[in-house]
Structure formats: C-alpha cells, structure tokens
Tab-separated table of N, CA and C in Angstrom:
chain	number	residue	atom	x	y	z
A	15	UNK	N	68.163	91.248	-167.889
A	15	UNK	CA	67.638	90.675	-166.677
A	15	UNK	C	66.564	89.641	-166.999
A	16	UNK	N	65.925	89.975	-167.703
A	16	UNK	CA	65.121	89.536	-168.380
A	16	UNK	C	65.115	87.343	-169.056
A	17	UNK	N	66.306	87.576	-169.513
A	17	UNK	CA	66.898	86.673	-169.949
A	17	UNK	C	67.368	85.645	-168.594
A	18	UNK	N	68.060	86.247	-167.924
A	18	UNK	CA	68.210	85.795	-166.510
A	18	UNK	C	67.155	84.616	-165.940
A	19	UNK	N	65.851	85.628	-165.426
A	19	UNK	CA	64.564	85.149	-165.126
A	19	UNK	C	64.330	83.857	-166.240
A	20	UNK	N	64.394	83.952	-167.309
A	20	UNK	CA	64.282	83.134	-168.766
A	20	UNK	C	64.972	81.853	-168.403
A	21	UNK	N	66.351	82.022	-168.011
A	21	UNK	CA	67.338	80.966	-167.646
A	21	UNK	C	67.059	80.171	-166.676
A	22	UNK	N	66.616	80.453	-165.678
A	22	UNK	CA	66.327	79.840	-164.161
A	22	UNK	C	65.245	79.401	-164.799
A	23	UNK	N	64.506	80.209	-164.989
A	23	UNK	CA	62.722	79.415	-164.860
A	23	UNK	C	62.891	78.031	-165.592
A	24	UNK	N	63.246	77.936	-166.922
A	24	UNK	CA	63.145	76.512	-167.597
A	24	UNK	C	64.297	75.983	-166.903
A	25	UNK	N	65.493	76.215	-166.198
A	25	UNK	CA	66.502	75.780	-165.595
A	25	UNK	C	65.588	74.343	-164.486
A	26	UNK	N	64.997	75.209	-163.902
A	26	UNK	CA	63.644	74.630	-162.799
A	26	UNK	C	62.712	74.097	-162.924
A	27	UNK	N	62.288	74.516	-164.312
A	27	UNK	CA	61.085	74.100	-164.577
A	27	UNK	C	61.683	72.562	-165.345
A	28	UNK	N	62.598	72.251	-166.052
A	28	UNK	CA	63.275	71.131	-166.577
A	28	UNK	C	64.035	70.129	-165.679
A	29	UNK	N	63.863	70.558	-164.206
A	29	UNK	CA	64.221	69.421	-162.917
A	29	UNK	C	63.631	69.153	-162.115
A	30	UNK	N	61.916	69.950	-162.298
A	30	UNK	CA	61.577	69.703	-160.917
A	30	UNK	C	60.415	68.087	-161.949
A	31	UNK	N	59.911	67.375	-161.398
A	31	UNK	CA	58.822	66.231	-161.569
A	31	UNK	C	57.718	66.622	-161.287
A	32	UNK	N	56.893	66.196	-162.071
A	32	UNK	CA	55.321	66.601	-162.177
A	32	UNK	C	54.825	66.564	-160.504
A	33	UNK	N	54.024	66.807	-160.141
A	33	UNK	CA	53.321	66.413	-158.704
A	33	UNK	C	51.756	66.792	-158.732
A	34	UNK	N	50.708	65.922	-157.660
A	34	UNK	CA	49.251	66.314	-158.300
A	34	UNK	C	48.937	67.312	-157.194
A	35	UNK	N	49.693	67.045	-155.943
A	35	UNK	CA	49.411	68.464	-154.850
A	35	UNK	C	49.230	70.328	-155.049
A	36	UNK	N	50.685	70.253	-155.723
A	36	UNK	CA	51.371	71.642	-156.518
A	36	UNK	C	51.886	71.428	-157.590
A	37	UNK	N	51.674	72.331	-158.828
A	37	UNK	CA	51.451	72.920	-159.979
A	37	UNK	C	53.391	73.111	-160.066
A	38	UNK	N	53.399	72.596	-161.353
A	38	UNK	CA	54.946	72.652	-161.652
A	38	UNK	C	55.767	73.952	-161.456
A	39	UNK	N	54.656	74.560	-162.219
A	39	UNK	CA	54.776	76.479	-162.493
A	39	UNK	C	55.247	76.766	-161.092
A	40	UNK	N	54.297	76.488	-160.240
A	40	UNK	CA	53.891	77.028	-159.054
A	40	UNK	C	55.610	77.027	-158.700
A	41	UNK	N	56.141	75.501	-158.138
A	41	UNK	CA	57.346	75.096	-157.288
A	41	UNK	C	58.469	76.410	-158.017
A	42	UNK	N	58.649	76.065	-159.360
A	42	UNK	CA	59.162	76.987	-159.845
A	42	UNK	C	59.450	78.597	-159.472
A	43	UNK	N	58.207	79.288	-159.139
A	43	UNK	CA	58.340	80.170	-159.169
A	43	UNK	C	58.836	80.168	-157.811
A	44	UNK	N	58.343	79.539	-156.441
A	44	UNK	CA	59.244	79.382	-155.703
A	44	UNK	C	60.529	79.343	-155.159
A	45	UNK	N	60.932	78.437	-156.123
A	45	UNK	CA	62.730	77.668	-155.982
A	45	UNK	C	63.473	79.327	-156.805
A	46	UNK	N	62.722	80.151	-157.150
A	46	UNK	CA	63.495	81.471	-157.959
A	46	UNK	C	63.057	82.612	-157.235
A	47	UNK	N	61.738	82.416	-156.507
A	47	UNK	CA	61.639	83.629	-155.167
A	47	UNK	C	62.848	83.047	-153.930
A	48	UNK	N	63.306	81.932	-153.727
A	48	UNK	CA	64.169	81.102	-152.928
A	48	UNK	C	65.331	81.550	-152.932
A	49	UNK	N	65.982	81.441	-154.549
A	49	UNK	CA	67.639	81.929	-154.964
A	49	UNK	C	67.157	83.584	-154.422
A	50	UNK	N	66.390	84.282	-155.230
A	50	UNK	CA	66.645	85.768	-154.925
A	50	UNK	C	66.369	86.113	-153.259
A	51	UNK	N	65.749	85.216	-152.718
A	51	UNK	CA	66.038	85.621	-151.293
A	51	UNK	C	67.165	85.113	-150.497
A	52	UNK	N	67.937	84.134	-150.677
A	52	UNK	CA	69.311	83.769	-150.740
A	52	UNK	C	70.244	84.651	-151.165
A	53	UNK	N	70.195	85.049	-152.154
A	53	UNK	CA	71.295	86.100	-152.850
A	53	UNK	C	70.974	87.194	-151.544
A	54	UNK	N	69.792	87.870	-151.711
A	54	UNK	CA	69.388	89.203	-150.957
A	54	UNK	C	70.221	89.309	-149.335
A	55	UNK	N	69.783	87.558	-148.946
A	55	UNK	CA	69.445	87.711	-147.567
A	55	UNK	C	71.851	87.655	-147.291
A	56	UNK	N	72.272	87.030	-148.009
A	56	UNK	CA	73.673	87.149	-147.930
A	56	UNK	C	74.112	88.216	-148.032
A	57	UNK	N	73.893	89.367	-149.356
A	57	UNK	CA	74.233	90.697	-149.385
A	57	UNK	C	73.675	91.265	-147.487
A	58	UNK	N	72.566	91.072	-147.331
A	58	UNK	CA	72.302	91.702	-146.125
A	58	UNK	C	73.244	91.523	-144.823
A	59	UNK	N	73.721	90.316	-144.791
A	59	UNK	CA	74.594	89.669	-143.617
A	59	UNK	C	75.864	90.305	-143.830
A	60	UNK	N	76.668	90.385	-145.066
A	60	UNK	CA	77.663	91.126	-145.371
A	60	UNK	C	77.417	92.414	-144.528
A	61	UNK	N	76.400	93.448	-144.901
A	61	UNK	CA	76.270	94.899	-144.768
A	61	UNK	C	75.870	94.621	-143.335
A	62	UNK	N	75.348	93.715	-142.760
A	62	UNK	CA	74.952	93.851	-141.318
A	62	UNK	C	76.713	93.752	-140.250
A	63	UNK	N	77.805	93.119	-140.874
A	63	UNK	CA	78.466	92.555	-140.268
A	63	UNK	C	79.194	94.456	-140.758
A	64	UNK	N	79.391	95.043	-141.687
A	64	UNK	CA	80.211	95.871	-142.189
A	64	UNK	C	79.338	97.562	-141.200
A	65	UNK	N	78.130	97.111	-141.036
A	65	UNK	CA	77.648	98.757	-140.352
A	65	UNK	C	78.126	97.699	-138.742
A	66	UNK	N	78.022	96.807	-138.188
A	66	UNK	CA	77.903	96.789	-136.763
A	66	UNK	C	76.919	96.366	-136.157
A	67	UNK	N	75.561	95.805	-136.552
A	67	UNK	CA	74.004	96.144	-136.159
A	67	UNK	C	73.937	94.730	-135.218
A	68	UNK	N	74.863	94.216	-135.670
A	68	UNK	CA	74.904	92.603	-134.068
A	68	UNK	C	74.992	93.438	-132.903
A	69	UNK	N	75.977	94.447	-132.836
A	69	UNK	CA	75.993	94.595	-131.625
A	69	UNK	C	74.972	95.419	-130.684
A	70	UNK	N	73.844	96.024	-131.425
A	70	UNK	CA	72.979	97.013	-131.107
A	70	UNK	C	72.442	96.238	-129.746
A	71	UNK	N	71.661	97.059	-129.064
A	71	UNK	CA	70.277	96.242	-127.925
A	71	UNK	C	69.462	95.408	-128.434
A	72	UNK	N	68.811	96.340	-129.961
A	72	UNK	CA	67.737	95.877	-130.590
A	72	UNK	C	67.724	94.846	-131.828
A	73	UNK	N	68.802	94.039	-131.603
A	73	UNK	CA	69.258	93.551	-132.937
A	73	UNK	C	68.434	92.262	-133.653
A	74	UNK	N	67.255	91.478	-132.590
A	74	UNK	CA	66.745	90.852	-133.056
A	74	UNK	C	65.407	91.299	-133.753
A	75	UNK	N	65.050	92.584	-133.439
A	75	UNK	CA	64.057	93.457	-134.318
A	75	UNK	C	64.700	94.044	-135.391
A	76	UNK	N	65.651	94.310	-135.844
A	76	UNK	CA	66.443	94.726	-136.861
A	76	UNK	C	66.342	93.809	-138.040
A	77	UNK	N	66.776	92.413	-137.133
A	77	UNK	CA	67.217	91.012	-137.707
A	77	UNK	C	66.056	90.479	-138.547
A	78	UNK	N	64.814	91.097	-138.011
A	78	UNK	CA	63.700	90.582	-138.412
A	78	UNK	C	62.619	91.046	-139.762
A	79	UNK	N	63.186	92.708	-139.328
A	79	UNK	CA	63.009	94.070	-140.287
A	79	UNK	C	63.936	93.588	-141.688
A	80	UNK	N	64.688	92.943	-141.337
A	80	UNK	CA	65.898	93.364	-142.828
A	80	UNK	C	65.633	91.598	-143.694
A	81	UNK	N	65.258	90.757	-142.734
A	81	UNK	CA	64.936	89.539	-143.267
A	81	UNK	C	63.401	89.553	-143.831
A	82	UNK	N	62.031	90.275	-143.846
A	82	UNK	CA	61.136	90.708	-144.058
A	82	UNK	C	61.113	90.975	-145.595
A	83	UNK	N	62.153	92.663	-145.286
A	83	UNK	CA	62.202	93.082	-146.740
A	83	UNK	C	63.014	91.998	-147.457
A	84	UNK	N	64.106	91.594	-147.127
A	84	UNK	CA	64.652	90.892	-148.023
A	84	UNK	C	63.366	90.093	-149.062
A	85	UNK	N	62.616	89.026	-148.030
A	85	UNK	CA	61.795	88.432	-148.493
A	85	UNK	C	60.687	89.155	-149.456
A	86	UNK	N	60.258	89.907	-149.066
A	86	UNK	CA	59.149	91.374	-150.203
A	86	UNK	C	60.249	91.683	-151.213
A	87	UNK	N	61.260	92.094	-151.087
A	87	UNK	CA	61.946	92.566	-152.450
A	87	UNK	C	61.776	91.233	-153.273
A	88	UNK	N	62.578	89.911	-152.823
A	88	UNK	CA	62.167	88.552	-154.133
A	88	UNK	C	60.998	88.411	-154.432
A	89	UNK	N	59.861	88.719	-153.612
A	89	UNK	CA	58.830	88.175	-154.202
A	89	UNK	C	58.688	89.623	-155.258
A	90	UNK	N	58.724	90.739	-155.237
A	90	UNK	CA	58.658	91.765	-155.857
A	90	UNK	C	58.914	91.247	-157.315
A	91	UNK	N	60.076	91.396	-157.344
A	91	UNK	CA	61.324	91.344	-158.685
A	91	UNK	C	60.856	89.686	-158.973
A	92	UNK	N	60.572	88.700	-158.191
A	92	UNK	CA	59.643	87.433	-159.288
A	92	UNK	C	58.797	87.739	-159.998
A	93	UNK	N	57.635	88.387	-159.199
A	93	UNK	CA	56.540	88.614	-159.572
A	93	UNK	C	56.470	89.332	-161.124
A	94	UNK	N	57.811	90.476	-160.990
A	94	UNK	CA	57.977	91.395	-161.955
A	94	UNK	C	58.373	90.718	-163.389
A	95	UNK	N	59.269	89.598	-162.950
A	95	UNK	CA	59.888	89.594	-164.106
A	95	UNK	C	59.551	88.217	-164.609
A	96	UNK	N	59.310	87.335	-163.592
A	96	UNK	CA	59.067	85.784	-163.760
A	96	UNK	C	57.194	85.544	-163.708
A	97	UNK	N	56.660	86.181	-163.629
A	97	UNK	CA	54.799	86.234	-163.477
A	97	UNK	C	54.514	87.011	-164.481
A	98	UNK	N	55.351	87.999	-164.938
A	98	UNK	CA	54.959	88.523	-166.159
A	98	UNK	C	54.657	87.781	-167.492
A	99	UNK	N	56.142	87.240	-167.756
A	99	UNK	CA	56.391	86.126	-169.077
A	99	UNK	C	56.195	85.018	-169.091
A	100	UNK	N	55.613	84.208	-167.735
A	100	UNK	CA	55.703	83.181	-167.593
A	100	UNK	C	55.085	82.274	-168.744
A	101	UNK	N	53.704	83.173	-169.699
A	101	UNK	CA	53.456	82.071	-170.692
A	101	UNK	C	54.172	82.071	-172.257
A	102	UNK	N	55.347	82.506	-171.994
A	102	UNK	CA	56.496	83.156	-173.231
A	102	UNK	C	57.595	82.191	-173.190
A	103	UNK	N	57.366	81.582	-171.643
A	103	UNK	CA	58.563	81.026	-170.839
A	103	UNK	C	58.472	79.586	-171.133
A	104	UNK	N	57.092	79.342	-171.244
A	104	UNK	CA	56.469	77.595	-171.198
A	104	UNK	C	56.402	77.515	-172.877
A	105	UNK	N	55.911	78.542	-173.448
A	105	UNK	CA	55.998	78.337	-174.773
A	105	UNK	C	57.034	78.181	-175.487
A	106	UNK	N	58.739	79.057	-174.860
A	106	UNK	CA	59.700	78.806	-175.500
A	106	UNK	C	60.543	77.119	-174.930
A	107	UNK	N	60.139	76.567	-174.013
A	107	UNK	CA	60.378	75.685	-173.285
A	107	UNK	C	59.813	74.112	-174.479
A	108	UNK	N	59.178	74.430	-175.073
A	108	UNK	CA	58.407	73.086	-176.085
A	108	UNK	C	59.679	72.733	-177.051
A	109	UNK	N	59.977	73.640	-177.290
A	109	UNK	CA	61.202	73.695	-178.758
A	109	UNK	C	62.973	73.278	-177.622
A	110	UNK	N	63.055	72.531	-176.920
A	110	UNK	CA	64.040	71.855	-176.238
A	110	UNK	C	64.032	70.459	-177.111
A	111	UNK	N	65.105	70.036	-176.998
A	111	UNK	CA	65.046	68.419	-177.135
A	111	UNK	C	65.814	67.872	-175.614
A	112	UNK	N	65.367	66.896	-175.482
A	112	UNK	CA	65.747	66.167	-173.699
A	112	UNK	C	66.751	66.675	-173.390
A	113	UNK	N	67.828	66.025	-174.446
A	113	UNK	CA	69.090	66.246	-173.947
A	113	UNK	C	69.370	68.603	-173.535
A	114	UNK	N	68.845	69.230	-174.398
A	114	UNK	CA	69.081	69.869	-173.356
A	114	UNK	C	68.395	70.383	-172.298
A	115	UNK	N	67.101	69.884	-172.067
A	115	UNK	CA	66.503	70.116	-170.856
A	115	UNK	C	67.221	69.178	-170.292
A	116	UNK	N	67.581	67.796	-169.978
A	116	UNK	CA	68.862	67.554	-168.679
A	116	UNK	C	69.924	68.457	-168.597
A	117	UNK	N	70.489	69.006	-169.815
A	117	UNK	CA	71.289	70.306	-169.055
A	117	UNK	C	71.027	71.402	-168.660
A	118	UNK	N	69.881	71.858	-168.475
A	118	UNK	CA	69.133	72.755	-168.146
A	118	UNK	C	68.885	72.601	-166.478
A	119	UNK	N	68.604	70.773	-166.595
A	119	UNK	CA	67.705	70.982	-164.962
A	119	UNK	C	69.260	71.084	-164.536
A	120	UNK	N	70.597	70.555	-164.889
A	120	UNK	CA	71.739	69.876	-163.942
A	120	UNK	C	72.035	71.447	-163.903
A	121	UNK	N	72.535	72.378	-164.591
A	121	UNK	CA	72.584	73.339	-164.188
A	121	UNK	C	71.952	74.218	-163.093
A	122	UNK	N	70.746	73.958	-163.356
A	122	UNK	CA	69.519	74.646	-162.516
A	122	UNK	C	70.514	73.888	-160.946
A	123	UNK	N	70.006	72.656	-160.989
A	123	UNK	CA	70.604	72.343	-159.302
A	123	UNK	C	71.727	72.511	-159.039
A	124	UNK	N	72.963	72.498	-159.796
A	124	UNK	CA	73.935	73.385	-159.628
A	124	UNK	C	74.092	74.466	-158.886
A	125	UNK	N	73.616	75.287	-159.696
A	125	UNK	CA	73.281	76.963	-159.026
A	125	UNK	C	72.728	77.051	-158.184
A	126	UNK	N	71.556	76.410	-157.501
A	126	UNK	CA	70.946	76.610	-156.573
A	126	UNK	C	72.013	76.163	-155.156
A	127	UNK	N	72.472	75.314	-155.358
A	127	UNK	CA	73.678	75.122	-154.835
A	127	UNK	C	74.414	75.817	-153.934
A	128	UNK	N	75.281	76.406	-155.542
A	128	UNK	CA	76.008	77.453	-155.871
A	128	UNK	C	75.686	79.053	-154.464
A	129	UNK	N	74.196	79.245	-154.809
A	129	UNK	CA	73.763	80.219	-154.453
A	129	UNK	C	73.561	79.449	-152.538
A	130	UNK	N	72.927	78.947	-152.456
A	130	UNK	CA	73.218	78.361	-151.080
A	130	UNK	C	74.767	78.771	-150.513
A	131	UNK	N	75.492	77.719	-151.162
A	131	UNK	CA	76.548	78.114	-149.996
A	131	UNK	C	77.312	79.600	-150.360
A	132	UNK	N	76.737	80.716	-151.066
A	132	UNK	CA	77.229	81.756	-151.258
A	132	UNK	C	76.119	82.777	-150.003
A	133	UNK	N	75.475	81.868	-149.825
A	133	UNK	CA	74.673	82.400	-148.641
A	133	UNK	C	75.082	82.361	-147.497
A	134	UNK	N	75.419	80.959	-146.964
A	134	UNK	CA	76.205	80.694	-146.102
A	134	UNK	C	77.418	81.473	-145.883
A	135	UNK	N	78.299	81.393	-146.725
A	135	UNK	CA	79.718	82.240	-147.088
A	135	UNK	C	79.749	83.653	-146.525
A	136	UNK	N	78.604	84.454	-146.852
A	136	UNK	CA	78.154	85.491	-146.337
A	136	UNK	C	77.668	85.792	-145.251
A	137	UNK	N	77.470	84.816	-144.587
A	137	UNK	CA	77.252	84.522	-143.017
A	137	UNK	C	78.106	84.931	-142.378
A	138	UNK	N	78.914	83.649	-142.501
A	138	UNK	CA	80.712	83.837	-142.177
A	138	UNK	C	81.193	85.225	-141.874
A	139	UNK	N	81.355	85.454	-143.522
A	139	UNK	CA	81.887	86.786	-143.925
A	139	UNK	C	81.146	87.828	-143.120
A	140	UNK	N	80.132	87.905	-143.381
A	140	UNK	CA	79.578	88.520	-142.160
A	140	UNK	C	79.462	89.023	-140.638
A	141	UNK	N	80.071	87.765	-140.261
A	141	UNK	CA	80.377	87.844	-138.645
A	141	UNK	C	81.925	88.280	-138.530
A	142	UNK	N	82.488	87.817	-139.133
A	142	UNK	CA	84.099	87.871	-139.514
A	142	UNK	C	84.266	89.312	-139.741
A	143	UNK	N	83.883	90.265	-140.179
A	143	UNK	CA	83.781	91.604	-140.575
A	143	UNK	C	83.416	92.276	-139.525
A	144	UNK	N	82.493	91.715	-139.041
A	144	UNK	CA	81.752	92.392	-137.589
A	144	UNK	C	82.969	92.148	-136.451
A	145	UNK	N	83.255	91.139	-136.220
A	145	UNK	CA	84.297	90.957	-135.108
A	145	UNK	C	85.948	91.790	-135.486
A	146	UNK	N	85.932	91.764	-136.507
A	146	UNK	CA	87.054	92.553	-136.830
A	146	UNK	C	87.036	93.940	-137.063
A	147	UNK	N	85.812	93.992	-137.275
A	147	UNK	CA	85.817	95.967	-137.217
A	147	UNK	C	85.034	96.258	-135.841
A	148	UNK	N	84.331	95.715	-134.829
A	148	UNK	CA	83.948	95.945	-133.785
A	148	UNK	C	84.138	95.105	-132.977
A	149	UNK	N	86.002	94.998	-132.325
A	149	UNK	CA	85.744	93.609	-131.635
A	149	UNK	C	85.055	94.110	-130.016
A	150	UNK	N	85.063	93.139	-129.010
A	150	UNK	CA	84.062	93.841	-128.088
A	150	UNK	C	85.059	94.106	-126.955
C-alpha cells in the first residue's frame, strides 16, 4: 500500500507547477485525499443503489452521513500513509531524471482521470441497480 501512496505522490508531485499561494506538497496531498475520496465516494453509490437507501424519506441525511465519512476515511488513510513518509517521498523524488518525471506527471493525470470517470460510472451504476432492484 505503501508503495501505492509512493506512486501517486511523485505521480503529482512531478505535474503539478510551483505556485507562491500553496505549497507543492500541500496541492499534492490534496489531489490524493481527492482520488481516495472519488474511489470511496463511487464504492458508496454502488452500495447505496444495491441496499435501496434513494428510496428512504430520509435520504438526503443519509446522503450526507455517507458522503462525510467517505471524506474522514481519505483524509484518514492520507494522513496515514502519505503524511507519514512524505520526507522519504521528496527525498526519493531527487534521483529521477526529467524524462521520467514527465512520465510520472502524464500518468499521474491519466489516473486521475481514470478515477473520475470511474466515479461517475458508479453513479450510473448506481442508480441503474437501484431502479432495477427497487423499481417504484
């Protein structure tokens, strides 16, 4: 997992451009609390569409409860794994030559991508599951 966190971070950290507002580190750790709440928040839409919970009374307090944690679990598991190593992360990051930090960042925006419309997808899938196992 470990390695994972390792991958993204210089993935991000090798596309994003200096800025004097916010701290490179900083965006970084962001754009990877971002994917894991993307990933999270799609698994959730799946399982929301597969228990039924659209159709409840209370579904925009639910909606709000499960988008919450989503958000606390990424920052959790960043914090854990990407705030830990982060100066292991910048140090192994020196020993690149350009060429593969450009494949590093093109990947990086790739995936982020990637993970977007797998978010979306899960939307879909989501509602699509719900209407078909509870139509009204």
């Amino acid at each position: 997992m470990e390695r994972i966190f390792r991958f993204y971070f210089l993935a991000f950290y090798f596309g994003i451009k200096r800025d004097k507002t916010f701290s490179r580190v900083g965006r970084v750790k962001f754009l990877i609390e971002l994917e894991l709440y993307q990933i999270f928040d799609g698994l959730i839409f799946i399982l929301w569409g597969l228990i039924g919970l659209g159709r409840l009374e209370h579904k925009y307090l639910i909606a709000l409860i499960t988008l919450v944690f989503a958000t606390f679990f990424a920052y959790k598991i960043c914090k854990y794994y990407v705030r830990r190593n982060e100066r292991t992360f910048l140090i192994g990051a020196k020993k690149y030559t350009p060429k593969q930090r450009r494949v590093y960042a093109i990947i990086g925006y790739i995936t982020f991508f990637v993970i977007l419309f797998f978010m979306l997808y899960c939307i879909i899938l989501g509602i699509a599951i719900q209407n078909h196992l509870y139509p009204k």
